[in-house]
Short mmCIF file of C-alpha atoms and ligand atoms in Angstrom, two decimals:
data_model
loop_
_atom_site.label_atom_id
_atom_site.label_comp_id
_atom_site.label_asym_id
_atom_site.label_seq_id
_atom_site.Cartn_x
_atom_site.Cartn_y
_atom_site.Cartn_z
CA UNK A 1 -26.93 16.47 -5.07
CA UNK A 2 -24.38 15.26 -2.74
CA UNK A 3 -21.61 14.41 -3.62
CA UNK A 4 -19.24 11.66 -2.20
CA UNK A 5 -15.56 11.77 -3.13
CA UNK A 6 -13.64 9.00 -3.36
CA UNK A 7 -11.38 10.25 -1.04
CA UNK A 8 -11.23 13.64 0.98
CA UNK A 9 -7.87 15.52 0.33
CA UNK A 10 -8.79 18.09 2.34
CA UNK A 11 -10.10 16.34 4.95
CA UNK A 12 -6.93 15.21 6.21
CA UNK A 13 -5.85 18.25 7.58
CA UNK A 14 -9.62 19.85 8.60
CA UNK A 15 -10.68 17.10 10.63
CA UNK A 16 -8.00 17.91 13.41
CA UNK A 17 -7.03 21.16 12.07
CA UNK A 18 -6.17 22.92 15.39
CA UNK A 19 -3.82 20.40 17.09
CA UNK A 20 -1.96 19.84 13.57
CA UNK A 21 -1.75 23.12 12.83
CA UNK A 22 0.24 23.48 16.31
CA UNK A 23 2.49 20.61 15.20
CA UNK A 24 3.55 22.45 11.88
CA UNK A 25 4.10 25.42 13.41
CA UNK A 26 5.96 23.98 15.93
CA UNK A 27 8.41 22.82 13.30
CA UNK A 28 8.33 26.29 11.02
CA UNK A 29 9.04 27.85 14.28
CA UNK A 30 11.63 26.25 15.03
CA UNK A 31 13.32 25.91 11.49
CA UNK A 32 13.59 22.42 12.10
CA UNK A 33 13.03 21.06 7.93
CA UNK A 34 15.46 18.32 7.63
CA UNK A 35 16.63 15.25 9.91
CA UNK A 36 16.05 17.10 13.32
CA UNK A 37 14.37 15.22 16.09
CA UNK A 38 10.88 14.40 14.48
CA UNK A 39 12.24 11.80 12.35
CA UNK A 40 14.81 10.16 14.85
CA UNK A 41 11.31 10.02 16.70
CA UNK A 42 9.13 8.71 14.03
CA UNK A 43 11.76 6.00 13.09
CA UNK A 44 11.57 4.89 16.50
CA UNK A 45 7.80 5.36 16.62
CA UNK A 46 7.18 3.44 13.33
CA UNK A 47 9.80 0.37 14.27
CA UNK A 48 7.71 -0.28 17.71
CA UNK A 49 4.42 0.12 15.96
CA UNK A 50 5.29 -2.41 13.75
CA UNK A 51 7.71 -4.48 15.57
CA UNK A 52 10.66 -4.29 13.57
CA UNK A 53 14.32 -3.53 15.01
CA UNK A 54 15.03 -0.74 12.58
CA UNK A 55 12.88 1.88 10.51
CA UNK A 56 14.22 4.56 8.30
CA UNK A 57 11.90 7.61 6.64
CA UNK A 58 12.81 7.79 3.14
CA UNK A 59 11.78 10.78 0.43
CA UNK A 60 8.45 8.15 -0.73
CA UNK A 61 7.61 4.49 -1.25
CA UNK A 62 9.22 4.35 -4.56
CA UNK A 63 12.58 5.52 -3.36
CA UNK A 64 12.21 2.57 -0.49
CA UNK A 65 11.98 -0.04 -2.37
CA UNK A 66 15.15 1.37 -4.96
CA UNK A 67 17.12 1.57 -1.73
CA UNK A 68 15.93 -1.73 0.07
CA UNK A 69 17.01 -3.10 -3.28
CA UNK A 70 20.16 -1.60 -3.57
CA UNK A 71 20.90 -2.15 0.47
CA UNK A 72 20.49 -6.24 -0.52
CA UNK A 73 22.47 -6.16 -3.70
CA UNK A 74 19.67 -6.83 -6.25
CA UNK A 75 21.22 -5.34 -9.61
CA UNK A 76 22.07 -6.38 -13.30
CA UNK A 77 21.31 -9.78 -14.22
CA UNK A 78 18.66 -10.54 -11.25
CA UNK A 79 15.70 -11.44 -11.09
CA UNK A 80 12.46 -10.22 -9.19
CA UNK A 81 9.53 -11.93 -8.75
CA UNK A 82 6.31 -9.53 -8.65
CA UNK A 83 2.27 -9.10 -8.83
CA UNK A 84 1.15 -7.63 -11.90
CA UNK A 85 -1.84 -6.36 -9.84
CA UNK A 86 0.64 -3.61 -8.58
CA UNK A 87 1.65 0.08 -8.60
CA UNK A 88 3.96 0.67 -11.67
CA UNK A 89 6.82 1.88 -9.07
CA UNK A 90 7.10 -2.15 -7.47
CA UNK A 91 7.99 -2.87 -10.66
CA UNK A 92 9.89 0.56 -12.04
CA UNK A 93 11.84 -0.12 -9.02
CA UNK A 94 13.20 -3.25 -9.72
CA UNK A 95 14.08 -1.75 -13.55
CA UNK A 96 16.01 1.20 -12.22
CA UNK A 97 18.34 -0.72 -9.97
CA UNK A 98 18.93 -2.49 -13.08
CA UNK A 99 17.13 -5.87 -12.37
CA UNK A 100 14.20 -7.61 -14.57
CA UNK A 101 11.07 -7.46 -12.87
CA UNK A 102 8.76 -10.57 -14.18
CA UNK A 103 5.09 -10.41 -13.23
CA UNK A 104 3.13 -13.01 -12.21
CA UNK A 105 -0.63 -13.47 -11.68
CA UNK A 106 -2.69 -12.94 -8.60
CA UNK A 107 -4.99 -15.95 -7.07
CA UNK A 108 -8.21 -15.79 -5.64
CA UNK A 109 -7.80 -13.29 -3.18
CA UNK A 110 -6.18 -11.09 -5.32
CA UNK A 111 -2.68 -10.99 -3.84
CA UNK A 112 0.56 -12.29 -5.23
CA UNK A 113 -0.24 -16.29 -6.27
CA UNK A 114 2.69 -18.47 -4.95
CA UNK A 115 1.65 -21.46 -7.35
CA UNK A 116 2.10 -18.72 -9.93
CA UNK A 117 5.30 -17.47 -8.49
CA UNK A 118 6.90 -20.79 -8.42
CA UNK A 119 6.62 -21.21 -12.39
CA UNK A 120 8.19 -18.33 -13.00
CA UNK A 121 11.27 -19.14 -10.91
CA UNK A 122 14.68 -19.03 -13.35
CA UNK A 123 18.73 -19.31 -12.27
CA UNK A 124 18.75 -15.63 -12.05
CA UNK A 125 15.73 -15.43 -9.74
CA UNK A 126 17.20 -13.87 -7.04
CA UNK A 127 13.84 -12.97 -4.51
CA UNK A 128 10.34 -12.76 -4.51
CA UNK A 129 8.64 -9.27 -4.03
CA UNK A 130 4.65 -10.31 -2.30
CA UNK A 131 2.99 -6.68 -2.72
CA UNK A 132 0.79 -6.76 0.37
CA UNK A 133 -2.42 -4.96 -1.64
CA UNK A 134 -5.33 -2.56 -0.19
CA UNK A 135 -4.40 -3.48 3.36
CA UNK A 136 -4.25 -6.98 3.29
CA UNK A 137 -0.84 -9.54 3.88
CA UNK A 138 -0.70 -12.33 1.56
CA UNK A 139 -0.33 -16.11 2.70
CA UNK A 140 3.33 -15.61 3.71
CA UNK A 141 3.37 -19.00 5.33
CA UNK A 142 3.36 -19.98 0.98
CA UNK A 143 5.54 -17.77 -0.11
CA UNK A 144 7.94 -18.13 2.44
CA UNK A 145 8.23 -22.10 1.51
CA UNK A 146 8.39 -21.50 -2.01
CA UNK A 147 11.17 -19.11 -1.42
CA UNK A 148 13.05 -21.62 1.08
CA UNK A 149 12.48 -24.44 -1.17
CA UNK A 150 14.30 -22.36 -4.26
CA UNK A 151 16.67 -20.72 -1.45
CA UNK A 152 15.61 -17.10 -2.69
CA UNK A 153 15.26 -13.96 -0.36
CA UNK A 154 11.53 -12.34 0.43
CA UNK A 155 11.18 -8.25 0.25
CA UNK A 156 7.91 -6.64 0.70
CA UNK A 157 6.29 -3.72 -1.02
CA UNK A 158 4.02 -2.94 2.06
CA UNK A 159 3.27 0.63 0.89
CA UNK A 160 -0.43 -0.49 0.75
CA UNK A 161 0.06 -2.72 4.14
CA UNK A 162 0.83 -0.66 6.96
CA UNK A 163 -1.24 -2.38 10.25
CA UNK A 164 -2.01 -5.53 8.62
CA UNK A 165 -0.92 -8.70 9.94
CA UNK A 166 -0.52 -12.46 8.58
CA UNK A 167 -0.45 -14.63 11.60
CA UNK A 168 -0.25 -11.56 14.08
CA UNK A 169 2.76 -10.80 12.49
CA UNK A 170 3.10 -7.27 10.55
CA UNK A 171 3.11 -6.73 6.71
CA UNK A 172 6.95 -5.19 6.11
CA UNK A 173 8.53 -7.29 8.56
CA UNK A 174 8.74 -10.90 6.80
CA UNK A 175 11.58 -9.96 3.91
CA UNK A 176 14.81 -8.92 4.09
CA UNK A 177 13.00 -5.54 3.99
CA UNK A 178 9.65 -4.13 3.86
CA UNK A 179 8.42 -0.90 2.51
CA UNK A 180 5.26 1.65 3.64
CA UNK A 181 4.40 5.02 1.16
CA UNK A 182 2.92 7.93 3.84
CA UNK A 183 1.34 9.09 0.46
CA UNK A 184 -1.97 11.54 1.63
CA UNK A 185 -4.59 8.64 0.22
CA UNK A 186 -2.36 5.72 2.11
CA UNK A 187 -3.36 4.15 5.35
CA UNK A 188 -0.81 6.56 7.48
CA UNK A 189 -0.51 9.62 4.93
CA UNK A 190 1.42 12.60 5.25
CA UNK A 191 0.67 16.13 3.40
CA UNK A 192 3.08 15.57 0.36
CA UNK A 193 5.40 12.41 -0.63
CA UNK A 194 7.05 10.45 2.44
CA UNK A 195 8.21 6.71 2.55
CA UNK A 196 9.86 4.22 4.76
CA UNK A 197 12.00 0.87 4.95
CA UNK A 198 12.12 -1.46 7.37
CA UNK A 199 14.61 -4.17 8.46
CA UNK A 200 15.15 -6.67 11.35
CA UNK A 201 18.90 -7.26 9.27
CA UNK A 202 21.38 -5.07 11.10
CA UNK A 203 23.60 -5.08 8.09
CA UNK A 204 20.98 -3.92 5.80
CA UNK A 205 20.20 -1.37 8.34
CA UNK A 206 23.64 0.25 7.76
CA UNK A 207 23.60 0.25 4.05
CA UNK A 208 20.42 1.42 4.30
CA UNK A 209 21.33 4.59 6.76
CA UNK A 210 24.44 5.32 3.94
CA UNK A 211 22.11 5.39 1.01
CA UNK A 212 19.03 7.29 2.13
CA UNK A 213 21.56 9.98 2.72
CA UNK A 214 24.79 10.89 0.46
CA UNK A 215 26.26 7.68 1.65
CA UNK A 216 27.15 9.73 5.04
CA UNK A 217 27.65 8.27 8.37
CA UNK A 218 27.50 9.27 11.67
CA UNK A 219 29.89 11.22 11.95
CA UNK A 220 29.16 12.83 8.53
CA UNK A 221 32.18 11.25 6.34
CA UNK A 222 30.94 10.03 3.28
CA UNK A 223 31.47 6.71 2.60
CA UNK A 224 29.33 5.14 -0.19
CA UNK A 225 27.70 6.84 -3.19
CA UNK A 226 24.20 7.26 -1.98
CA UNK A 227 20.96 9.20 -2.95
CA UNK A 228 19.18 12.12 -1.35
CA UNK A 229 15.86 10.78 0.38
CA UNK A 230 15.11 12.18 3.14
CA UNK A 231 11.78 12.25 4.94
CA UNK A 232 10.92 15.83 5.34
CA UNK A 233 11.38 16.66 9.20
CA UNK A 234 7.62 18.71 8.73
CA UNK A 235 6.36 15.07 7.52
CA UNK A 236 7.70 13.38 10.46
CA UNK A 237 6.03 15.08 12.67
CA UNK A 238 2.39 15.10 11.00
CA UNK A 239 3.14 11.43 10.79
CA UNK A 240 4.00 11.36 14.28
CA UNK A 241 1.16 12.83 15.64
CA UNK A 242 -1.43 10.68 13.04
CA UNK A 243 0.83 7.63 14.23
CA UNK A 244 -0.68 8.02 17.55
CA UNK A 245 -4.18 7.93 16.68
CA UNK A 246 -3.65 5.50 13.52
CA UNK A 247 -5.28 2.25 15.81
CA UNK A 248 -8.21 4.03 16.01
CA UNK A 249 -8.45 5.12 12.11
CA UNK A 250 -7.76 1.16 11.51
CA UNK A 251 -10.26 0.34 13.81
CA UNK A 252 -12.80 2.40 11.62
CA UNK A 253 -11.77 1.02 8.34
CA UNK A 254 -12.52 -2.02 9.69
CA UNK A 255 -16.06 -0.97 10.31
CA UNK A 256 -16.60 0.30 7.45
CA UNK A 257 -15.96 -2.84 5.50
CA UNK A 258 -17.77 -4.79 8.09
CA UNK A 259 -20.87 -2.34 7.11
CA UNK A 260 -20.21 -2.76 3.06
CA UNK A 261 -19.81 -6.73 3.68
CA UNK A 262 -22.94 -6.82 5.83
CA UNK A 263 -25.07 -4.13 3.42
CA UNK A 264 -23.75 -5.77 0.20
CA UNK A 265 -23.81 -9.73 1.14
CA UNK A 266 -26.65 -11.47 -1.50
CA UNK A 267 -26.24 -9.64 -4.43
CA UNK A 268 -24.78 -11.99 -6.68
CA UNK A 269 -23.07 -9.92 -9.09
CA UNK A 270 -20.52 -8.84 -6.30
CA UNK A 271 -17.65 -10.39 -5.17
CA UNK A 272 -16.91 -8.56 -1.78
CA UNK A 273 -13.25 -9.04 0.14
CA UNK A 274 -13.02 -11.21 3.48
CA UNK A 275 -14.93 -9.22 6.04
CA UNK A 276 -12.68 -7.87 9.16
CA UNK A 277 -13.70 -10.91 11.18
CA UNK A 278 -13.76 -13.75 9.09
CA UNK A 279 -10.75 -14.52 9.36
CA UNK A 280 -8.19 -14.94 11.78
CA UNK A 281 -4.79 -15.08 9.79
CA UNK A 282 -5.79 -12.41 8.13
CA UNK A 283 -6.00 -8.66 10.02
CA UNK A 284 -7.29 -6.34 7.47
CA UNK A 285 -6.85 -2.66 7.29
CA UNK A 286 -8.58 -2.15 4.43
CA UNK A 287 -6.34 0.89 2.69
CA UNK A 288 -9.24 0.21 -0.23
CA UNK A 289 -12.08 -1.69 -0.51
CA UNK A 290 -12.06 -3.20 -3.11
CA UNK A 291 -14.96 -5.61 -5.19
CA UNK A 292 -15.37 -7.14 -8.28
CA UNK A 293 -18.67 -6.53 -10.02
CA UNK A 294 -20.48 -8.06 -13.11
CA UNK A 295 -21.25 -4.62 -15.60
CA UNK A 296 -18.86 -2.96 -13.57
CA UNK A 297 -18.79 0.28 -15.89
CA UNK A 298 -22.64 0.26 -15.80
CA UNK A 299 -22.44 0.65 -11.99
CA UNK A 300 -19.62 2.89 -11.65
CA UNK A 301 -21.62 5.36 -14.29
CA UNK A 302 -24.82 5.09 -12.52
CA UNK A 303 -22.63 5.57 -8.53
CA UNK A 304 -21.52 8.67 -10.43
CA UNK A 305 -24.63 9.50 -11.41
CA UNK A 306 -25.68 9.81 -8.17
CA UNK A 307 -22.74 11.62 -6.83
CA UNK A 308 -20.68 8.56 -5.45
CA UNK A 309 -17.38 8.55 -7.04
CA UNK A 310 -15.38 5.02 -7.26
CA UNK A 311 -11.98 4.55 -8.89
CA UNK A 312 -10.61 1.62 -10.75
CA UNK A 313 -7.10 1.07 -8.94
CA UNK A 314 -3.85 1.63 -11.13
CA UNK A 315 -6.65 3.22 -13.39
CA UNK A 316 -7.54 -0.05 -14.37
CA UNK A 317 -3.93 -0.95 -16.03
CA UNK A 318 -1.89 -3.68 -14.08
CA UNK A 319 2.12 -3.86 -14.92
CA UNK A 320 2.25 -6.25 -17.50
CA UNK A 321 -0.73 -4.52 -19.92
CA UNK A 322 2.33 -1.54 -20.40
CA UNK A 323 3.30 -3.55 -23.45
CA UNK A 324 5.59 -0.04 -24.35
CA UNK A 325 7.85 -0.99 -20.96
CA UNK A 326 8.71 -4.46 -23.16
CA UNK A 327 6.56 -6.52 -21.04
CA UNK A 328 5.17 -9.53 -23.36
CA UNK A 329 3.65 -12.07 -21.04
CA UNK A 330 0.17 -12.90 -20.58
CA UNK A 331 -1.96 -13.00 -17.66
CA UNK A 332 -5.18 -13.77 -17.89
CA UNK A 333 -6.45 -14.26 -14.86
CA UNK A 334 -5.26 -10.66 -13.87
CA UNK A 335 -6.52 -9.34 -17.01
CA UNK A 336 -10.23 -10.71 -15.95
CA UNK A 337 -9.90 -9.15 -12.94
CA UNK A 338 -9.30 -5.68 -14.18
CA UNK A 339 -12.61 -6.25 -16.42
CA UNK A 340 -14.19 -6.50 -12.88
CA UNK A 341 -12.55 -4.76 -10.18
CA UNK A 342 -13.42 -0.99 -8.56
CA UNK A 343 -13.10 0.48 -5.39
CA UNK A 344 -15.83 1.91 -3.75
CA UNK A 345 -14.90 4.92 -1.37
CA UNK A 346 -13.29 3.77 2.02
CA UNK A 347 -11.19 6.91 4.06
CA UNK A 348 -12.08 7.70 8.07
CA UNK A 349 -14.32 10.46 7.17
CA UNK A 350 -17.04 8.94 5.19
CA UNK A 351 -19.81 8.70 7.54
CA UNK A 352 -22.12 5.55 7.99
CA UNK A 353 -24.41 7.32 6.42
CA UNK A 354 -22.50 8.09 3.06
CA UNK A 355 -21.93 4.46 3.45
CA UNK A 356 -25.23 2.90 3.33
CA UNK A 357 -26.36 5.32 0.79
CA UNK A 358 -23.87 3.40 -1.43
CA UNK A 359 -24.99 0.15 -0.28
CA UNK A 360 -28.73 1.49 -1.33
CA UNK A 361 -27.52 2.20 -4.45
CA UNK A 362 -25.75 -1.03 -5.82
CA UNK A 363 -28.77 -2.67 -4.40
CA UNK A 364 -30.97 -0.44 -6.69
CA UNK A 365 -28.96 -0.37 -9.64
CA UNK A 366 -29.21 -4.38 -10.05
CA UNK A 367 -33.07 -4.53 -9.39
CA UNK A 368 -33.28 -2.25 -11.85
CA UNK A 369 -31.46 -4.52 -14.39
CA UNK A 370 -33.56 -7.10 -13.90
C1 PLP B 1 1.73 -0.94 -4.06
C2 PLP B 1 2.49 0.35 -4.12
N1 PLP B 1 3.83 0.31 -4.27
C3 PLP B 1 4.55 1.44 -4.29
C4 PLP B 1 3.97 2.67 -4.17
C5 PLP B 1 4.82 3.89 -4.27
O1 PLP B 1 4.73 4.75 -3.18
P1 PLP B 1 4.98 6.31 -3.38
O2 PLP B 1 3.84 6.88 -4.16
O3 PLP B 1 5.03 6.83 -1.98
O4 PLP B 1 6.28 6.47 -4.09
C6 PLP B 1 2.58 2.77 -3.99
C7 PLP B 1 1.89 4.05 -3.79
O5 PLP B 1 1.46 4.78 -4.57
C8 PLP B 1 1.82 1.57 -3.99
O6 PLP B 1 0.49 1.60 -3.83
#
């Protein structure tokens, strides 16, 4: 039986293997491994793509947010504002700089709720942190109001975000700061860990150049205490090169969700994400497609069954469920989602066929549980 995978690790590499094989060399040739010209180039590269003064290539996306964090002066005794229906590192992020991280539920569309947000506003509240999810920007037009109204500052975790827009305007570029992870399954991924931060704050920039490296400047003098995270100069330039084509990799994921909406529309048990054209606030990139499903275990075992493999994101734990990290509040309507959510498999490669064969699937496994 064929098999589909969720998503193609190796595929990454073989489906251009000759012309990034010549980049990589390129750089081993030239024993060019840390800071050399690839990443002054991809930090150029990446701040015009998304139209954003500065960009800086950090180690991963955890490591961006800790820095955008500590480049703003969140620390002991703030407050952060976050989706439970996140990565643990959004929220690990906001521990190790030694803020609280309090989680709040996710609306209808499955991104950070601002009605939800605005409850959970405190004195020490210092920003809120929208998580812009499996491609998609939240309502930042809400968010952005709620935050004037309680004067607090907006970051964004856009590790999941990178090419989505909210009013034509990119994910990572509304805060104070925005971070991107170039992890191998994200929208833009390298071959190993890379990250980035973004600012349009000159200020921040600075801090930000200090602590990404040593707390060195220009000239080299140290002048802060800063960390070591460093985008690898051999991950700059894949990302440089797949930065180039990434429009038309977008452009695909689009398709492909236009093909799931379009194959998977009518069966009532689904609840299917906006389509790419339905809506024109929204662009969607679709970094996962993600549905909800009535007997979602029931499908996912009989997908499998048939070789089509389909994850549960965050393997179906969001933030505040890790009672052991002291979190005690209760979110139920994140916790129903997480009965019902999975992702069904959604990467460049996966051909139209592979994706209709899915489609065929779902549509037989609920006639035949009628
Ligand atoms: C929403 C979110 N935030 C943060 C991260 C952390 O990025 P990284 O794995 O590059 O550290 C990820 C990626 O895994 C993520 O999906």
């Amino acid at each position: 039986m064929k098999v589909i995978p969720f998503f193609p690790y190796s595929d990454l590499f073989t489906r251009d293997e000759d012309a990034l094989s010549k980049v990589m060399l390129d750089v081993c040739r030239r024993g060019a491994y840390i800071l050399q010209k690839e990443c002054r180039e991809f930090d150029a590269h990446l701040a015009e793509y998304m139209g954003v003064k500065h960009a800086f290539g950090v180690a991963n996306g955890t490591d961006a947010i800790i820095i955008g964090l500590k480049a703003v002066g969140i620390g002991p005794g703030d407050e952060v504002i976050l989706p439970s229906h996140t990565y643990i590192a959004t929220a690990a992020s906001v521990h190790l700089v030694g803020a609280t991280p309090v989680l709040a539920e996710c609306g209808a569309d499955h991104m950070l709720d601002a009605a939800d947000v605005e409850h959970r506003i405190t004195s020490r509240t210092k920003a809120i942190m929208p998580v812009q999810i499996n491609g998609r920007t939240c309502d930042m037009d809400t968010l952005q109001a709620v935050a004037d109204k309680h004067g607090l500052m907006i970051i964004e975790d856009a590790a999941q975000g990178l090419g989505s827009k909210f009013k034509g305007r990119s994910a990572g570029t509304f805060g104070k700061f925005g971070t991107i992870s170039f992890y191998p399954a994200k929208l833009l991924g390298c071959f190993g860990d890379g990250g980035a931060i973004v600012t349009n704050d000159d200020e921040i920039a600075e801090r930000i150049a200090l602590l990404k490296d040593h707390g060195r400047n220009k000239d080299g003098r140290v002048v802060a205490w800063g960390y070591n995270s460093r985008l690898d100069n051999m991950q700059a330039a894949i990302l440089n090169y797949k930065l180039k084509n990434f429009d038309n990799d977008i452009a695909r994921r689009r398709a492909i969700a236009a093909r799931y909406n379009a194959g998977l529309e009518g069966i009532k048990e689904l609840a299917l994400p906006p389509g790419p054209s339905d809506d024109l606030i929204h662009y969607d990139v679709y970094q996962n497609y993600e549905i909800e499903a009535d007997r979602r275990n029931d499908l996912r075992a009989y997908l499998d069954e048939n070789g089509i493999k389909t994850i549960i994101q965050w393997a179906g734990t969001p933030v505040h469920q890790f009672k052991d990290l002291g979190f005690a509040v209760e979110l139920p309507k994140t916790d129903k989602f997480f009965t019902r959510c999975m992702m069904l498999p959604m990467n460049v490669v996966i051909s139209d066929g592979e994706v209709d064969y899915i489609i065929g699937k779902i549509h037989d496994f609920y006639k035949r549980q009628l």
